PDB file of C-alpha atoms in Angstrom:
ATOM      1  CA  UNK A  11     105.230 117.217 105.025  1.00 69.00           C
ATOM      2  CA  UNK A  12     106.067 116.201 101.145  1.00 86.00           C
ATOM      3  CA  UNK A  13     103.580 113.893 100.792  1.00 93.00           C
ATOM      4  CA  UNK A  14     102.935 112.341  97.815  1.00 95.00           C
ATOM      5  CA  UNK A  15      98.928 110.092  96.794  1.00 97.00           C
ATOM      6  CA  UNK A  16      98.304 107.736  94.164  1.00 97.00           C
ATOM      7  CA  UNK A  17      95.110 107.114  93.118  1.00 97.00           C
ATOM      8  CA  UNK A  18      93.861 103.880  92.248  1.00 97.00           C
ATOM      9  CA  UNK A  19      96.668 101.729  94.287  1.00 97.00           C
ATOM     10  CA  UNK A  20      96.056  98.986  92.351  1.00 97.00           C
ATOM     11  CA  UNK A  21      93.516  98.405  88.971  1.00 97.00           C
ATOM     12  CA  UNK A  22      93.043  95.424  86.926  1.00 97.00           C
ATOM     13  CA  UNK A  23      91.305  96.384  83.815  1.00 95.00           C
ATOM     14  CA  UNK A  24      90.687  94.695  80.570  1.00 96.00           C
ATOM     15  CA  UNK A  25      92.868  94.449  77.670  1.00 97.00           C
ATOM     16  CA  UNK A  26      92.250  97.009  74.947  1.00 97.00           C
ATOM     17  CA  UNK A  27      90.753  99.721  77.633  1.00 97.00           C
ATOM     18  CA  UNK A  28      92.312 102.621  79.006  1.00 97.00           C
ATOM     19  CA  UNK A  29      93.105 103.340  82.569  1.00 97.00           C
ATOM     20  CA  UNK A  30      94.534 106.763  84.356  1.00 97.00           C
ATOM     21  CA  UNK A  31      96.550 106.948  87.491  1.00 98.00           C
ATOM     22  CA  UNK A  32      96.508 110.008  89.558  1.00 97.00           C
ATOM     23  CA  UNK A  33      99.448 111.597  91.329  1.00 96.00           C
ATOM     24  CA  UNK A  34      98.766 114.282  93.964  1.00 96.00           C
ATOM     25  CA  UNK A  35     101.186 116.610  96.019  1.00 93.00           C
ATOM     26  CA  UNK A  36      99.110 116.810  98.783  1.00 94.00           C
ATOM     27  CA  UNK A  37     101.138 119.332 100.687  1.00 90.00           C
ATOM     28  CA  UNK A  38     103.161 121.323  98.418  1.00 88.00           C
ATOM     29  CA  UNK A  39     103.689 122.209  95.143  1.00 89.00           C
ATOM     30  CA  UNK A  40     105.248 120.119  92.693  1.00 88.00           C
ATOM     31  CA  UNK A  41     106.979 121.694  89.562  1.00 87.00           C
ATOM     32  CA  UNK A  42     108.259 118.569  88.270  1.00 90.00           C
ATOM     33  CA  UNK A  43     106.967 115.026  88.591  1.00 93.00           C
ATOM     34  CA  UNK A  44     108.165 111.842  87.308  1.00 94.00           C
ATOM     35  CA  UNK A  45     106.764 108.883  86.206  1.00 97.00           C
ATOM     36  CA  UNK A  46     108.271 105.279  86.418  1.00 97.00           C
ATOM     37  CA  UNK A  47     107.945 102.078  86.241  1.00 97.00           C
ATOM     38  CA  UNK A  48     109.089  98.675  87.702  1.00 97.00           C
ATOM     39  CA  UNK A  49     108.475  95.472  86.814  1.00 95.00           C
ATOM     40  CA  UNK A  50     108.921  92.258  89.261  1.00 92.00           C
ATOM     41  CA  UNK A  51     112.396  91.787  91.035  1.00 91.00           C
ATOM     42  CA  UNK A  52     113.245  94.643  88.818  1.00 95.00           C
ATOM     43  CA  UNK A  53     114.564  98.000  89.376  1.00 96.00           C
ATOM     44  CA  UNK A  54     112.435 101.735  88.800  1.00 96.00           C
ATOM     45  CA  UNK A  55     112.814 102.783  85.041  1.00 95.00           C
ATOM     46  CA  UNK A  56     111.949 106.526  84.790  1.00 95.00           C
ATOM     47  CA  UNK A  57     109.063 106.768  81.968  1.00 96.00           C
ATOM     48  CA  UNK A  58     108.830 110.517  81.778  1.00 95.00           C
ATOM     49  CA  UNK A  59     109.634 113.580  83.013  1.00 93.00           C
ATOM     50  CA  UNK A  60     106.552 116.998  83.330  1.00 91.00           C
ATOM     51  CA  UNK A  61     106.665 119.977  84.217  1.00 87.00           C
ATOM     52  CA  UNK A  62     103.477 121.855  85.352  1.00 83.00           C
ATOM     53  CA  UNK A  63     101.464 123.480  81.716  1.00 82.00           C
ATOM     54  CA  UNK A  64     103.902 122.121  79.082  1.00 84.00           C
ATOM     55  CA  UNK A  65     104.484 118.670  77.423  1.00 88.00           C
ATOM     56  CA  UNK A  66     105.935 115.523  79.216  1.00 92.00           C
ATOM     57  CA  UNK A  67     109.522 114.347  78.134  1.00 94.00           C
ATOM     58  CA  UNK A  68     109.876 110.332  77.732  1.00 96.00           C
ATOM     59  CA  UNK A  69     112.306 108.398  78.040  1.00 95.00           C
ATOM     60  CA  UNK A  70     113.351 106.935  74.780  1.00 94.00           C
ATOM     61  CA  UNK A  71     111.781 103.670  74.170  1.00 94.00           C
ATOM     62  CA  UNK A  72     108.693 104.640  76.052  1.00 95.00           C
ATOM     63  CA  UNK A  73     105.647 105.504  73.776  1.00 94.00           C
ATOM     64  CA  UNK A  74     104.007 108.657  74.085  1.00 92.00           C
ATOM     65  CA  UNK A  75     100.861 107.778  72.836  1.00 94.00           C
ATOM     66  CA  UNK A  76     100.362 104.836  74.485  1.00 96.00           C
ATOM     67  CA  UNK A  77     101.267 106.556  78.219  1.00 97.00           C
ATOM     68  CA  UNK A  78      99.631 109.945  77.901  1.00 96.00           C
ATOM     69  CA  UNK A  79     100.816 112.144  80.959  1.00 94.00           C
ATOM     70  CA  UNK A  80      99.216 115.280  81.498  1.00 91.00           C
ATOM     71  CA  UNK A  81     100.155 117.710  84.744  1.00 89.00           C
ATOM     72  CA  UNK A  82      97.296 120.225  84.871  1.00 83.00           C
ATOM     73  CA  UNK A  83      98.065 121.980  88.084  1.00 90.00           C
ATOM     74  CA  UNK A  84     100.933 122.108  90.950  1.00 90.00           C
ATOM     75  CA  UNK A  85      99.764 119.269  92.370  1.00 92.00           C
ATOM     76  CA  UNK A  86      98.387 116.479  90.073  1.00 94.00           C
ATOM     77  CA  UNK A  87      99.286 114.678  87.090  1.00 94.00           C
ATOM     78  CA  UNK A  88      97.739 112.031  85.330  1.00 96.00           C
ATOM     79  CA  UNK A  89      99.295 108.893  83.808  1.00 97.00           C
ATOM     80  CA  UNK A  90      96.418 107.538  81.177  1.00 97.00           C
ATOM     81  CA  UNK A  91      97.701 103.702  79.469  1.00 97.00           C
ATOM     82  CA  UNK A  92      95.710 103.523  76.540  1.00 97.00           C
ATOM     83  CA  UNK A  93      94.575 100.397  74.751  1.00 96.00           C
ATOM     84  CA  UNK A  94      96.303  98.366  77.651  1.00 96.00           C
ATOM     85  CA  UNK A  95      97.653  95.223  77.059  1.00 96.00           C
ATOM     86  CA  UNK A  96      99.369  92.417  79.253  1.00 96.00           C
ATOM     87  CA  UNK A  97     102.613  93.005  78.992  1.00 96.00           C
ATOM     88  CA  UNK A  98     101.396  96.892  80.533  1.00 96.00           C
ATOM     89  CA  UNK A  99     101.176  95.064  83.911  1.00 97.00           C
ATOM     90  CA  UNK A 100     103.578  96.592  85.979  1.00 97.00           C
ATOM     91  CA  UNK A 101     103.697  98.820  89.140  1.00 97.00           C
ATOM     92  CA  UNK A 102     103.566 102.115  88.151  1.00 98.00           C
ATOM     93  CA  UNK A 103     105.125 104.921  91.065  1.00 97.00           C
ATOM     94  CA  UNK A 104     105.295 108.721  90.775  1.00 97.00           C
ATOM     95  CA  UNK A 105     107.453 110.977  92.549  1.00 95.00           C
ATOM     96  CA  UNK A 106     107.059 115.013  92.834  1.00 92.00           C
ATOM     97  CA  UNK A 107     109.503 117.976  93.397  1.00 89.00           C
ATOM     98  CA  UNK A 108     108.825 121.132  94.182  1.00 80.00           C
ATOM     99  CA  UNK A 109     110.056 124.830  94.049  1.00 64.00           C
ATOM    100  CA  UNK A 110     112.455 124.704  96.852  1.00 61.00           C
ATOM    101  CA  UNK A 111     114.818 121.577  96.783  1.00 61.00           C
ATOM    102  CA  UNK A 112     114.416 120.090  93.259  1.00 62.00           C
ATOM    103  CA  UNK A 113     116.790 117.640  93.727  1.00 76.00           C
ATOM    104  CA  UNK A 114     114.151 115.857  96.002  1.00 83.00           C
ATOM    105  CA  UNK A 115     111.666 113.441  94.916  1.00 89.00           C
ATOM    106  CA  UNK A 116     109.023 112.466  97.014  1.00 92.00           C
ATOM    107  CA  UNK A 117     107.335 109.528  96.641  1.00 95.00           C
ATOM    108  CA  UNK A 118     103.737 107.972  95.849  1.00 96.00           C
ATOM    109  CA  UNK A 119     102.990 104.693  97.530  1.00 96.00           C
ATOM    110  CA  UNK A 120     102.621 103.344  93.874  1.00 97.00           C
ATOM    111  CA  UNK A 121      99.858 101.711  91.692  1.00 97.00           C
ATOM    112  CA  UNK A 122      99.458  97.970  90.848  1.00 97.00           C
ATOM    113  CA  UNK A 123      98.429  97.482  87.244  1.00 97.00           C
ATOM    114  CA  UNK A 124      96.990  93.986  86.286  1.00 97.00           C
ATOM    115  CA  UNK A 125      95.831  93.802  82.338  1.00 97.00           C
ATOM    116  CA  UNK A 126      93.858  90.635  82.136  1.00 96.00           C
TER     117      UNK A 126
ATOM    118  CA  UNK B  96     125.727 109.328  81.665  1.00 82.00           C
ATOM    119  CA  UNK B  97     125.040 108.327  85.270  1.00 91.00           C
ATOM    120  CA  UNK B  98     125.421 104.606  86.761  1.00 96.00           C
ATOM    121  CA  UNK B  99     124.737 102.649  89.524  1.00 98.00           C
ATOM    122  CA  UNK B 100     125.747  99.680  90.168  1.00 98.00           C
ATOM    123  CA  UNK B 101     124.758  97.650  92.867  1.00 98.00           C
ATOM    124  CA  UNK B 102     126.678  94.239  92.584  1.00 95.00           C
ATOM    125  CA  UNK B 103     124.229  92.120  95.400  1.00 97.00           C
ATOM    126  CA  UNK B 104     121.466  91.084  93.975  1.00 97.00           C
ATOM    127  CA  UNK B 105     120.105  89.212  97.077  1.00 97.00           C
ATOM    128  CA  UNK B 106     121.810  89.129 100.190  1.00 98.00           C
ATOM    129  CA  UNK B 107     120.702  86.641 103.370  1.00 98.00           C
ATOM    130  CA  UNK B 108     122.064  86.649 106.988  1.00 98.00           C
ATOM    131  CA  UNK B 109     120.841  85.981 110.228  1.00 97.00           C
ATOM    132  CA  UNK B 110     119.401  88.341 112.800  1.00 97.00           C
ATOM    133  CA  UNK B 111     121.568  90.131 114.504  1.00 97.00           C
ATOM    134  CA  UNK B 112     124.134  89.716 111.698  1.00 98.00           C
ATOM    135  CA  UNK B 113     126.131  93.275 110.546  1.00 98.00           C
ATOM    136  CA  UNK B 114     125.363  93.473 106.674  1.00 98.00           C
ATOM    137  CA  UNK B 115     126.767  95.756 103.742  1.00 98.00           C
ATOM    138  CA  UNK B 116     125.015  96.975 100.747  1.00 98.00           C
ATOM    139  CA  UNK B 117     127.616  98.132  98.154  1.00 98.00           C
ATOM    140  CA  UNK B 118     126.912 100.885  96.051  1.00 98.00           C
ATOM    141  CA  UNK B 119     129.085 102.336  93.386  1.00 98.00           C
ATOM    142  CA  UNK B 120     128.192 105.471  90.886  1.00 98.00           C
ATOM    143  CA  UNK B 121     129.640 106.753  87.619  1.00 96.00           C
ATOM    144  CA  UNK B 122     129.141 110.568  86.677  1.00 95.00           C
ATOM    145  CA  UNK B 123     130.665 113.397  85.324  1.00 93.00           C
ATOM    146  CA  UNK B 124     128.987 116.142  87.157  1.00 92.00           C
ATOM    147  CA  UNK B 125     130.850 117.527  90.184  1.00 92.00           C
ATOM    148  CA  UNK B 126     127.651 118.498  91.773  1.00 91.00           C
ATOM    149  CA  UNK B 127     125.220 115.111  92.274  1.00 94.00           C
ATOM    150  CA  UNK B 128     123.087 113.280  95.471  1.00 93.00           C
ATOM    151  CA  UNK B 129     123.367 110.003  96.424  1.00 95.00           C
ATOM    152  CA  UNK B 130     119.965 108.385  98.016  1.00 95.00           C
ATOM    153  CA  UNK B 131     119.089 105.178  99.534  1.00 97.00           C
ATOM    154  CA  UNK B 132     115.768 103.965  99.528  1.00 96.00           C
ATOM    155  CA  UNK B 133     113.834 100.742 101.387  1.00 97.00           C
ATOM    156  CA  UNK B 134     111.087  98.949  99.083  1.00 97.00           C
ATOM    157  CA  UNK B 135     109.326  96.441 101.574  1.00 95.00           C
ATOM    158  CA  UNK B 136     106.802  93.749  99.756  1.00 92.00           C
ATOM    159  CA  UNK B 137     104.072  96.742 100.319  1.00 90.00           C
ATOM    160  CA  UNK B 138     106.083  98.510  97.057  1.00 93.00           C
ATOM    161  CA  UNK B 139     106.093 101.647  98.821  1.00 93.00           C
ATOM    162  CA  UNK B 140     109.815 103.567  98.731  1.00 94.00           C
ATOM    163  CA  UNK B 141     111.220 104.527 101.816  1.00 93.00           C
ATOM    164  CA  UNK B 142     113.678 107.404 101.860  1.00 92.00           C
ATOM    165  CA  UNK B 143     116.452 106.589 104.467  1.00 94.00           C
ATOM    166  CA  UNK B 144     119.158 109.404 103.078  1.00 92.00           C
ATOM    167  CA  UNK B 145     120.599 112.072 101.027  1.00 91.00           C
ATOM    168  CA  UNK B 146     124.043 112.637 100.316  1.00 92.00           C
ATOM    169  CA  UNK B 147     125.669 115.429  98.668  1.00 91.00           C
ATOM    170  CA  UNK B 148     128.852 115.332  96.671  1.00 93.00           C
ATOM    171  CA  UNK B 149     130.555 117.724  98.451  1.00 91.00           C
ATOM    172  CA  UNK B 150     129.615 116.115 102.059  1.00 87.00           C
ATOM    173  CA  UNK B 151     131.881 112.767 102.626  1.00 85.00           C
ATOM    174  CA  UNK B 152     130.726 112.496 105.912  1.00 85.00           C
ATOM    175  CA  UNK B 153     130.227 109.436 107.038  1.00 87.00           C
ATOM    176  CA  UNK B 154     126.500 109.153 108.762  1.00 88.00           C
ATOM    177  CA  UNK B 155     124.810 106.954 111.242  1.00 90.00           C
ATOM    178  CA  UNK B 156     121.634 106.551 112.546  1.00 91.00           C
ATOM    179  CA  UNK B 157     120.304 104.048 114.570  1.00 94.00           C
ATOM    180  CA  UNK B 158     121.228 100.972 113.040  1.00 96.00           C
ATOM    181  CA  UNK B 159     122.212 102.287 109.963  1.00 96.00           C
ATOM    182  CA  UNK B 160     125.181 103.794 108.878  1.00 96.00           C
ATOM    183  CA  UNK B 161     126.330 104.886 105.476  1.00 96.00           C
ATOM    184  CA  UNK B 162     129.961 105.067 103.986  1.00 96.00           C
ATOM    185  CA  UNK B 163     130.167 107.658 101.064  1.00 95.00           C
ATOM    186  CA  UNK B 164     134.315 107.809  99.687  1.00 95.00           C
ATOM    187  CA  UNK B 165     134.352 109.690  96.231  1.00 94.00           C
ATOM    188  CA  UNK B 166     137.603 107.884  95.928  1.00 93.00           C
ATOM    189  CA  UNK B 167     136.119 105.075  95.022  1.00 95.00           C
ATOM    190  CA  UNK B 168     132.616 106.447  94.040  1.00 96.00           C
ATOM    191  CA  UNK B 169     131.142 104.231  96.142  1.00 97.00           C
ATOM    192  CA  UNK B 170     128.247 104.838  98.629  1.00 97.00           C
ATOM    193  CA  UNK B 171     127.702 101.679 101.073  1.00 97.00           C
ATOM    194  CA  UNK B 172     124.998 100.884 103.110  1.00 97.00           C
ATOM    195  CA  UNK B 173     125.580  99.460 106.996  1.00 97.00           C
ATOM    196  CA  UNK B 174     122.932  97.571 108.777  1.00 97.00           C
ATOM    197  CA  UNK B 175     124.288  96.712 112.487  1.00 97.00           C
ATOM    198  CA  UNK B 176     122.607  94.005 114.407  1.00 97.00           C
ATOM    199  CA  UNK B 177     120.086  93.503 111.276  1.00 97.00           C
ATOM    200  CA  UNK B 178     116.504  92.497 112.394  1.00 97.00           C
ATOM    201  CA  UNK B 179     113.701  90.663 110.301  1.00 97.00           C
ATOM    202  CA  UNK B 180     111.869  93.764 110.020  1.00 96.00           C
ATOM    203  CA  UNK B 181     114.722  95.191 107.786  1.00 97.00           C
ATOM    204  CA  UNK B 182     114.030  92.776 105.073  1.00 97.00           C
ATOM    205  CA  UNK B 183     113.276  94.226 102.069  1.00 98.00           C
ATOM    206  CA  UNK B 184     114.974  95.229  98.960  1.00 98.00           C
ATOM    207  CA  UNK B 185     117.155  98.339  98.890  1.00 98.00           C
ATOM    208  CA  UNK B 186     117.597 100.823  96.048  1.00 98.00           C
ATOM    209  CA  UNK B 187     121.153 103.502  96.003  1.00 98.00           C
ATOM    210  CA  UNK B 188     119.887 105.916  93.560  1.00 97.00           C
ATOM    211  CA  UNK B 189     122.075 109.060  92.059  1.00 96.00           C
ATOM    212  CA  UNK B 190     121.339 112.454  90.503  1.00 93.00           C
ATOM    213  CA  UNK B 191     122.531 115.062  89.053  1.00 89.00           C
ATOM    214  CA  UNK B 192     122.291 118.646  87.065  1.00 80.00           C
ATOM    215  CA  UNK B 193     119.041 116.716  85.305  1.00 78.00           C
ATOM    216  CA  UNK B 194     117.501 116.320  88.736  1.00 82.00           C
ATOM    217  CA  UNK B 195     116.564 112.968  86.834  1.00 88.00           C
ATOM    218  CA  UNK B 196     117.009 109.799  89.628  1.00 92.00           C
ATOM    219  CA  UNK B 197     119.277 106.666  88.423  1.00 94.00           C
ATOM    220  CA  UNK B 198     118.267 103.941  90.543  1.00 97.00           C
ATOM    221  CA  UNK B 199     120.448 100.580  91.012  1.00 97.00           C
ATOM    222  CA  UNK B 200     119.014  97.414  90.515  1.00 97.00           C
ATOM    223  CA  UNK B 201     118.763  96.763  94.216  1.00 98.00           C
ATOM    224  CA  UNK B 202     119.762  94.393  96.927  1.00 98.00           C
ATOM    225  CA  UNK B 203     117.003  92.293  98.120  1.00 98.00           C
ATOM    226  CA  UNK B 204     117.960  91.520 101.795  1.00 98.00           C
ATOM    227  CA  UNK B 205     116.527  88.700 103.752  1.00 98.00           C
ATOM    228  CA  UNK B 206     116.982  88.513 107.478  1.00 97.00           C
ATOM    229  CA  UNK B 207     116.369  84.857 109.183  1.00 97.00           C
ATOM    230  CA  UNK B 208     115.379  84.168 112.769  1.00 95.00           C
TER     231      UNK B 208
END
């Protein structure tokens, strides 16, 4: 149980488009699911924080409109990078927790962003 | 604020070798979890355990084993008779009240033939 999709697992778009991720709870219900990213050799920086039918919370330095997050339903949310650029290249992984233990994040296998 | 600190950055031994990944945590909460993860080169994270603040049990399985002493606030990481197959890099992450994970930088651990 507690498994956690991505969708793409890896894009490589071009600069000045927009491209969304998808993160699905495929077997439970996730409350709360968390964006972050990591860049190579480095660690996971949390980007933002949602909660199912209300606004995403970023981390401070992370733009909000540039990294639109929208979670719809119990189990997706939606990671949008608008107007990418290079430097947006990064792995991108979400995690989800649900009702019961919310102390638990489950993981997504991650999605490989290339911005040519 | 929450820390962790992982002090290896990249650790190499040979098989069969016994390795230890430090990990050491700053909080104020009384009430926190302790995780270890696995990243292989496929990116994916690999849970290997949980640790609650008010369990200082030591834990082993397999080949791992894990040393948690809120003395020190440190959470270590035992691989005995490490195997190629365990290289990867290794994450300690901590959290608390804000349910919000603080990862380490992580230990990237190389096992040789």
């Amino acid at each position: 149980g507690a498994v956690v999709s991505q969708h793409p697992s890896w894009v490589i778009c071009k600069s000045g488009t927009s491209v969304k991720i998808e993160c699905r709870s495929l077997d439970f219900q996730a409350t709360t699911m968390f964006w972050y990213r990591q860049f190579p050799k480095q660690s996971l920086m949390l980007m933002a924080t949602s909660n199912e039918g209300s606004k995403a919370t970023y981390e401070q330095g992370v733009e909000k409109d540039k990294f639109l997050i929208n979670h719809a339903s119990l189990t997706l949310s939606t990671l949008t990078v608008t107007s990418a650029h290079p430097e947006d290249s990064s792995f991108y992984i979400c995690s989800a927790s649900g009702t019961a233990i919310t102390y638990e994040q489950y993981f997504g296998p991650g999605t490989r962003l290339t911005v040519t | 604020a929450q820390k962790v600190t992982q002090a290896q950055t990249e650790i190499s031994v040979v098989e069969k070798e016994d390795v230890t990944l430090d990990c050491v945590y700053e909080t104020r909460d009384t009430t926190y979890y302790l995780f270890w993860y696995k990243q292989p080169p496929s990116g994916e994270l690999v849970f290997l355990i949980r640790r609650n603040s008010f369990d200082e049990q030591n834990e082993i399985s397999g080949r791992y084993s894990w040393n948690f002493q809120k003395s020190t606030s440190s959470f270590n990481f035992t691989i005995t008779a490490s195997q190629v197959v365990d290289s990867a890099v290794y994450f300690c992450a901590l959290t608390t009240s804000n349910y919000k994970l603080t990862f380490g930088k992580g230990t990237l651990l190389t096992v040789n033939p």
